[in-house]
Amino acid sequence: MSKLRLALPQPPPKRRRTREHVQHWAPTAGDVAAPSSPTNVDLAEEAAPEALPNDTLTALHLLKSRFPAEAAVTPFASRSQLYSVLADRTLADRQLEELRRTAAIRLLQLPASRDECAVVLAGDYAAAVQQCKAGLEEKQQQQSGAANSRISGSTSMDLEVFDWFAERVLPRCSEVMITHSELVQLLGTAPGVSRLLQPRQQGAPAAVTDHQVSLLLNQGLLTRHTGGPDGYLFSMPNAGLAVRSVAAGRQEILGLLQRRHQPELLEAALLKRKLQRSVLGVRWHVADMIGGGSLLRISTAVGPVLRAAKRGG
Amino acid sequence: MSRLSRLFGRETGQQHAVVRAIGQDRSATCPIAVQSLEFSGDKVLRSVHTGGVTCLDLDHGEQRYLLAGAADASIAVYDTQLPSGAEAQQQQAEQREATRAAAAALDATMAPLQSSRQVAEARANPGGCTDHAALFSITKQSPGGHKYSVAAVAWYPVDSGLFVSGGFDSEVKVWDTNTLQVACSFSVGARVYATAMSAAATAHCLVAVGSDNTAVQLCDIVSGGFTHTLSGHRGAVWAVHWSPSSDWELVTGSCDGQLRLWDIRRAGPLHVFDQHDTQQQWQQQQQAQQQQQHAQTQQQARQPETKLGQSRRLAAHAQQPAKGSGSRDGAAAASERMFLPERVTKYATAHAGSITGVAPTPDGLHWLSAGTDDKVRLWDAASHRHQLVHYPGAFNRAVQARQLAVSDDGSLLFHPLGSVVQVYDVGSGKMLRTLSGGHYGTINCCRRGSCVVDHAVVFVHGVVWNATAQELYSGSSDCNIVVWAPARERVNSERDGWQRDSDGDDWSE
């Protein structure tokens, strides 16, 4: 009797997850412990076990789970928050870059903040685009319901631009900015057709109108780039609120600390307070400032204490 | 045998094998003892400046003479190897006090001059250290001297017979070291912030001048005129550096955050560095291209080509050059966007703030740039891509250029921050040490009436690494130059170790 030797598929090798490299981030009840990164990570290895998400992606999901739901902005994280969760900053930068290139996340340069990028998950961004479209459709229906003979400003044809934006522009352009000519070209090209080999047809789809582009601008999905005449920056709806909150929240927390005799406060006490000028919540700001270096987290016998850091030697 | 012990072997002239081995030393086998770099108690540079030291340069030939320019329009050269005699020191100290007193008489709010901590320690411990006074100094009153602050100095790269200085009086002067006369002078028309000469060049003697003008001007010492004007920046140019590997390439960084690579033989920039254009993207594209080509050749080899196949192949080839140029310009492989060159020149920035310093690694493979957006960035010199190495804590709010220094084996970066110098590992971005305690602020007192004691903040403006002696020199706005050297105990133990090792005969090595 011949023995059948079944060749069972080998399970993918498990990576050893050690806790040494995780910075002391006290896990609270609702937290998932952030996995640490092994010291010598070869990015090629990352691609092979696809079931295992990137360290950075896991950290982003973790930060998203902490984002206050009542804020009227898309859940976003700042780079410094990532640095406060992940120990190796160079690795975090590189993994973030890879995620951006594979369109798993979007990097948005928030207006009026120097070099600060908001990191938004691709799914969340697409949901925001759909939300904009749905909002406009509702408004349109209300307007057409009120005065049915009048043609409202934006027709349903125009609202297609949001779908085009989500299908044609977002997957193909992973940069933070886009020029006007590129935008128009991409919006007009159906996905899957190579632009270079596209034969010129008589029945080609209508070119994107300026009105449609201005719809995108009005909803906040694009903003004008200050560096040149015809550039746009990708942005999210209600970005103004986000930027104001980020700046004001930082100022408020630093102010709270500096008014005291020693510029330090128990973290537990700080987390109980509510910020008046920011919708993002204390926890968001604390993570952001620790990663950015303006707050230091010192563990003491009574718990972690946050101290305002002095810079400049 | 460690590096230091081999240096001693070379100093005493023993064992030619030792001399060769130093050149081949890589940091993997003998890392520079960065942990032992400290405020040197053995070597003291007695500064003659009464204004903040703004720029430093070490001569390329012997790595011996340190050239320093200061905000009081003085330029001085210090010998870092041979100590000076006692009378010279005395004389210079008196001279310095005299100029200081004269200046203070005109402006009574000037703070009293404080000698560096090293000088104070030297006075306390006269036997243990060597004093290095200035060999000569050029002041405002010397014939041909600058009228306002000297912002940039550079040695002539071939020998120490000439040096170049640029100042806020819009003049770039070329000095003869032996006669201390101005050999030629260029009037640039705007405040000069940076001057650089190429160490690698054999075909030209051009001085690149970065100034308040947005155009970088190249001056020729041989002919005495301007040869090139490199325009394209949109702000004052604070940092200029020639490439260590090419005669004709230089990198300039300006206040608008653009870092441009120029080849002076052609018009326009060779490349504008973009912080979003990263190494990984380029590697992926290269791989994708190679795979595509490989698949194509395989396919062709397998089947005889039909007409359809031929047309497809031609179409693919037509697509490829566009993709090839796209990959060179950095388009993402996944997208089919045509990369427009004007997007790069219009929008690409290396830093979100001004660029305060540019330095290449000595092997010419990487460039480092520091900017006021608190970031230091590493760029690959071959592909001009951002390497995405994070240097944490590089806080920077400079209002003028700050020199960066890279150690001779390319593994350490010295970044001045406030009154300290941070030491980073170039490859991984880790902060290894902070060299502090060398520069202190002075105490400012208000004249007559209430005395307000206030600590002025001190900024380190320039750092220079000496490869032969494994020392770092830092010059700051407290008018002093501080020497950071490996610790004395370690030096002594290395010396003893070397002597022990060298007892064997030549055959045993």
Short mmCIF file of C-alpha atoms in Angstrom, two decimals, chain B residues 28-270:
data_model
loop_
_atom_site.label_atom_id
_atom_site.label_comp_id
_atom_site.label_asym_id
_atom_site.label_seq_id
_atom_site.Cartn_x
_atom_site.Cartn_y
_atom_site.Cartn_z
CA ALA B 28 31.74 49.13 10.53
CA THR B 29 35.02 47.88 11.92
CA CYS B 30 36.20 50.93 13.87
CA PRO B 31 33.35 53.30 14.66
CA ILE B 32 34.18 56.80 15.69
CA ALA B 33 33.86 56.97 19.42
CA VAL B 34 31.04 59.43 19.38
CA GLN B 35 30.24 58.56 22.96
CA SER B 36 33.58 59.90 24.03
CA LEU B 37 33.37 63.24 22.20
CA GLU B 38 33.34 65.87 24.84
CA PHE B 39 34.25 69.38 25.67
CA SER B 40 38.00 69.27 25.28
CA GLY B 41 40.15 70.09 28.26
CA ASP B 42 43.35 69.72 26.27
CA LYS B 43 42.97 72.10 23.41
CA VAL B 44 41.78 75.65 23.61
CA LEU B 45 41.24 78.03 20.75
CA ARG B 46 41.56 81.59 21.93
CA SER B 47 39.11 83.59 19.95
CA VAL B 48 39.99 87.11 18.86
CA HIS B 49 36.48 87.98 17.78
CA THR B 50 34.31 90.50 19.54
CA GLY B 51 31.24 89.57 17.53
CA GLY B 52 29.52 86.21 17.14
CA VAL B 53 31.41 83.69 15.05
CA THR B 54 29.27 83.12 11.98
CA CYS B 55 31.22 80.72 9.82
CA LEU B 56 34.07 78.25 10.05
CA ASP B 57 36.13 76.36 7.51
CA LEU B 58 39.01 73.95 7.79
CA ASP B 59 41.62 73.73 5.03
CA HIS B 60 41.33 70.67 2.84
CA GLY B 61 44.96 69.83 2.46
CA GLU B 62 46.22 69.34 5.97
CA GLN B 63 43.04 69.83 7.98
CA ARG B 64 45.08 72.09 10.17
CA TYR B 65 44.12 75.73 9.76
CA LEU B 66 40.72 76.85 10.95
CA LEU B 67 39.35 79.94 9.26
CA ALA B 68 36.67 81.82 11.14
CA GLY B 69 34.54 84.82 10.20
CA ALA B 70 32.59 86.86 12.72
CA ALA B 71 29.83 89.40 12.99
CA ASP B 72 32.26 92.20 13.85
CA ALA B 73 33.76 91.91 10.35
CA SER B 74 36.82 90.10 11.63
CA ILE B 75 38.40 87.06 10.02
CA ALA B 76 40.98 84.97 11.82
CA VAL B 77 42.95 81.80 11.19
CA TYR B 78 43.86 79.39 13.98
CA ASP B 79 46.44 76.63 13.87
CA THR B 80 44.79 73.61 15.43
CA GLN B 81 47.89 71.49 15.59
CA LEU B 82 50.70 73.62 16.97
CA PRO B 83 50.10 75.61 20.11
CA SER B 84 51.13 79.23 20.10
CA GLY B 85 53.62 80.89 22.43
CA ALA B 86 52.62 82.70 25.60
CA GLU B 87 53.43 86.22 24.35
CA ALA B 88 51.24 85.83 21.30
CA GLN B 89 48.33 84.82 23.50
CA GLN B 90 48.89 87.71 25.86
CA GLN B 91 49.03 90.17 23.03
CA GLN B 92 45.90 88.91 21.45
CA ALA B 93 43.95 88.85 24.66
CA GLU B 94 44.88 92.48 25.29
CA GLN B 95 44.00 93.46 21.76
CA ARG B 96 40.63 91.80 22.06
CA GLU B 97 39.84 93.59 25.28
CA ALA B 98 40.90 96.88 23.77
CA THR B 99 38.64 96.54 20.74
CA ARG B 100 35.86 95.44 22.98
CA ALA B 101 36.31 98.44 25.24
CA ALA B 102 36.35 100.77 22.26
CA ALA B 103 33.17 99.30 20.93
CA ALA B 104 31.55 99.36 24.34
CA ALA B 105 32.37 103.04 24.78
CA LEU B 106 30.28 103.80 21.72
CA ASP B 107 27.44 101.54 22.69
CA ALA B 108 27.11 101.14 26.40
CA THR B 109 24.51 98.40 26.26
CA MET B 110 26.94 95.83 24.92
CA ALA B 111 27.45 92.93 27.24
CA PRO B 112 30.86 92.37 28.81
CA LEU B 113 32.84 89.77 26.91
CA GLN B 114 32.93 86.37 28.50
CA SER B 115 35.72 84.00 27.60
CA SER B 116 34.64 80.52 26.82
CA ARG B 117 34.52 77.92 29.50
CA GLN B 118 37.47 76.24 27.90
CA VAL B 119 39.62 79.32 28.29
CA ALA B 120 38.57 79.65 31.90
CA GLU B 121 39.45 76.03 32.54
CA ALA B 122 42.76 76.48 30.77
CA ARG B 123 43.60 79.35 33.06
CA ALA B 124 42.78 77.22 36.03
CA ASN B 125 44.79 74.28 34.76
CA PRO B 126 47.72 75.72 32.84
CA GLY B 127 49.78 72.58 32.57
CA GLY B 128 47.21 70.27 31.08
CA CYS B 129 46.21 71.98 27.90
CA THR B 130 47.56 73.59 24.79
CA ASP B 131 46.60 77.09 23.78
CA HIS B 132 46.01 77.96 20.21
CA ALA B 133 45.84 81.65 19.50
CA ALA B 134 45.06 83.14 16.14
CA LEU B 135 47.89 83.23 13.61
CA PHE B 136 46.54 86.45 12.22
CA SER B 137 43.33 88.36 12.09
CA ILE B 138 41.78 90.83 9.71
CA THR B 139 39.50 93.43 11.20
CA LYS B 140 37.30 96.24 10.03
CA GLN B 141 40.26 98.62 10.23
CA SER B 142 42.64 96.51 8.11
CA PRO B 143 43.03 97.66 4.52
CA GLY B 144 40.40 95.95 2.43
CA GLY B 145 38.52 94.52 5.36
CA HIS B 146 34.77 94.00 5.30
CA LYS B 147 32.64 96.81 6.67
CA TYR B 148 29.85 94.72 8.10
CA SER B 149 29.46 91.20 9.34
CA VAL B 150 31.29 88.40 7.55
CA ALA B 151 28.77 85.72 6.71
CA ALA B 152 30.75 83.11 4.80
CA VAL B 153 34.36 82.04 4.52
CA ALA B 154 35.95 79.32 2.44
CA TRP B 155 39.49 78.15 1.88
CA TYR B 156 40.84 77.73 -1.62
CA PRO B 157 40.51 73.95 -1.92
CA VAL B 158 43.94 73.26 -3.40
CA ASP B 159 46.12 74.82 -0.70
CA SER B 160 45.87 77.36 2.05
CA GLY B 161 47.37 80.19 0.05
CA LEU B 162 44.05 81.85 -0.72
CA PHE B 163 40.75 82.17 0.99
CA VAL B 164 37.43 83.73 0.11
CA SER B 165 35.15 85.71 2.38
CA GLY B 166 31.70 87.14 1.81
CA GLY B 167 29.95 89.68 3.98
CA PHE B 168 26.88 91.78 4.49
CA ASP B 169 28.56 94.65 2.66
CA SER B 170 27.73 92.76 -0.59
CA GLU B 171 31.37 92.07 -1.30
CA VAL B 172 33.12 88.79 -1.92
CA LYS B 173 36.83 89.19 -1.33
CA VAL B 174 39.62 86.80 -2.26
CA TRP B 175 42.54 87.14 0.14
CA ASP B 176 46.16 86.11 -0.19
CA THR B 177 47.03 84.37 3.07
CA ASN B 178 50.71 85.31 3.13
CA THR B 179 50.40 89.01 2.46
CA LEU B 180 46.86 89.47 3.85
CA GLN B 181 45.94 91.57 0.86
CA VAL B 182 42.79 91.37 -1.16
CA ALA B 183 43.74 89.67 -4.42
CA CYS B 184 40.39 90.40 -6.03
CA SER B 185 37.00 91.52 -5.00
CA PHE B 186 33.53 90.98 -6.45
CA SER B 187 30.61 93.24 -5.80
CA VAL B 188 27.49 91.13 -5.77
CA GLY B 189 24.87 93.77 -5.15
CA ALA B 190 23.10 92.12 -2.23
CA ARG B 191 24.07 90.72 1.15
CA VAL B 192 26.17 87.59 0.77
CA TYR B 193 25.04 84.58 2.82
CA ALA B 194 27.09 81.72 1.43
CA THR B 195 30.27 81.16 -0.57
CA ALA B 196 31.64 77.86 -1.74
CA MET B 197 34.48 76.58 -3.84
CA SER B 198 34.63 73.13 -5.34
CA ALA B 199 37.07 70.68 -3.80
CA ALA B 200 36.76 68.27 -6.71
CA ALA B 201 37.20 70.73 -9.54
CA THR B 202 40.33 70.77 -11.62
CA ALA B 203 39.01 72.64 -14.61
CA HIS B 204 37.74 75.74 -12.93
CA CYS B 205 38.23 78.09 -10.00
CA LEU B 206 34.71 79.32 -9.53
CA VAL B 207 33.30 80.69 -6.32
CA ALA B 208 29.57 80.13 -5.95
CA VAL B 209 27.94 83.02 -4.09
CA GLY B 210 24.54 82.75 -2.45
CA SER B 211 23.04 86.11 -1.54
CA ASP B 212 19.85 88.07 -1.02
CA ASN B 213 19.54 87.95 -4.79
CA THR B 214 17.53 84.99 -5.87
CA ALA B 215 20.15 84.24 -8.50
CA VAL B 216 23.30 82.36 -7.55
CA GLN B 217 26.34 84.00 -9.08
CA LEU B 218 29.56 82.22 -9.97
CA CYS B 219 32.70 84.34 -9.81
CA ASP B 220 35.91 83.37 -11.49
CA ILE B 221 39.09 84.08 -9.54
CA VAL B 222 41.33 83.65 -12.55
CA SER B 223 39.63 86.23 -14.72
CA GLY B 224 38.08 88.41 -12.03
CA GLY B 225 34.56 88.42 -13.49
CA PHE B 226 31.24 86.71 -13.16
CA THR B 227 30.84 83.67 -15.37
CA HIS B 228 27.42 82.23 -14.57
CA THR B 229 24.17 83.34 -13.05
CA LEU B 230 21.94 80.49 -11.92
CA SER B 231 18.43 81.80 -11.59
CA GLY B 232 15.28 80.04 -10.55
CA HIS B 233 15.10 80.35 -6.81
CA ARG B 234 12.33 82.48 -5.39
CA GLY B 235 14.00 83.57 -2.18
CA ALA B 236 17.39 84.47 -0.78
CA VAL B 237 19.91 81.67 -1.15
CA TRP B 238 21.33 80.66 2.21
CA ALA B 239 23.13 77.42 1.47
CA VAL B 240 25.49 76.55 -1.36
CA HIS B 241 27.64 73.47 -1.70
CA TRP B 242 29.58 71.96 -4.58
CA SER B 243 29.32 68.25 -5.24
CA PRO B 244 32.26 66.19 -3.94
CA SER B 245 32.11 63.85 -6.90
CA SER B 246 31.54 66.10 -9.89
CA ASP B 247 33.45 69.15 -11.09
CA TRP B 248 30.40 70.83 -12.46
CA GLU B 249 27.54 70.18 -10.08
CA LEU B 250 26.43 72.19 -7.15
CA VAL B 251 23.43 72.23 -4.85
CA THR B 252 21.79 75.42 -3.59
CA GLY B 253 19.11 75.85 -0.97
CA SER B 254 17.01 78.96 -0.51
CA CYS B 255 14.48 80.60 1.76
CA ASP B 256 11.54 79.41 -0.28
CA GLY B 257 12.37 75.81 0.62
CA GLN B 258 13.66 74.74 -2.77
CA LEU B 259 16.80 72.67 -3.08
CA ARG B 260 18.15 72.74 -6.59
CA LEU B 261 20.89 70.73 -8.23
CA TRP B 262 22.65 72.61 -11.02
CA ASP B 263 25.08 71.46 -13.67
CA ILE B 264 26.85 74.63 -14.66
CA ARG B 265 27.48 73.40 -18.18
CA ARG B 266 23.79 73.51 -19.01
CA ALA B 267 21.01 76.01 -18.59
CA GLY B 268 18.40 75.49 -15.95
CA PRO B 269 18.48 73.24 -12.94
CA LEU B 270 19.39 69.60 -13.34
#
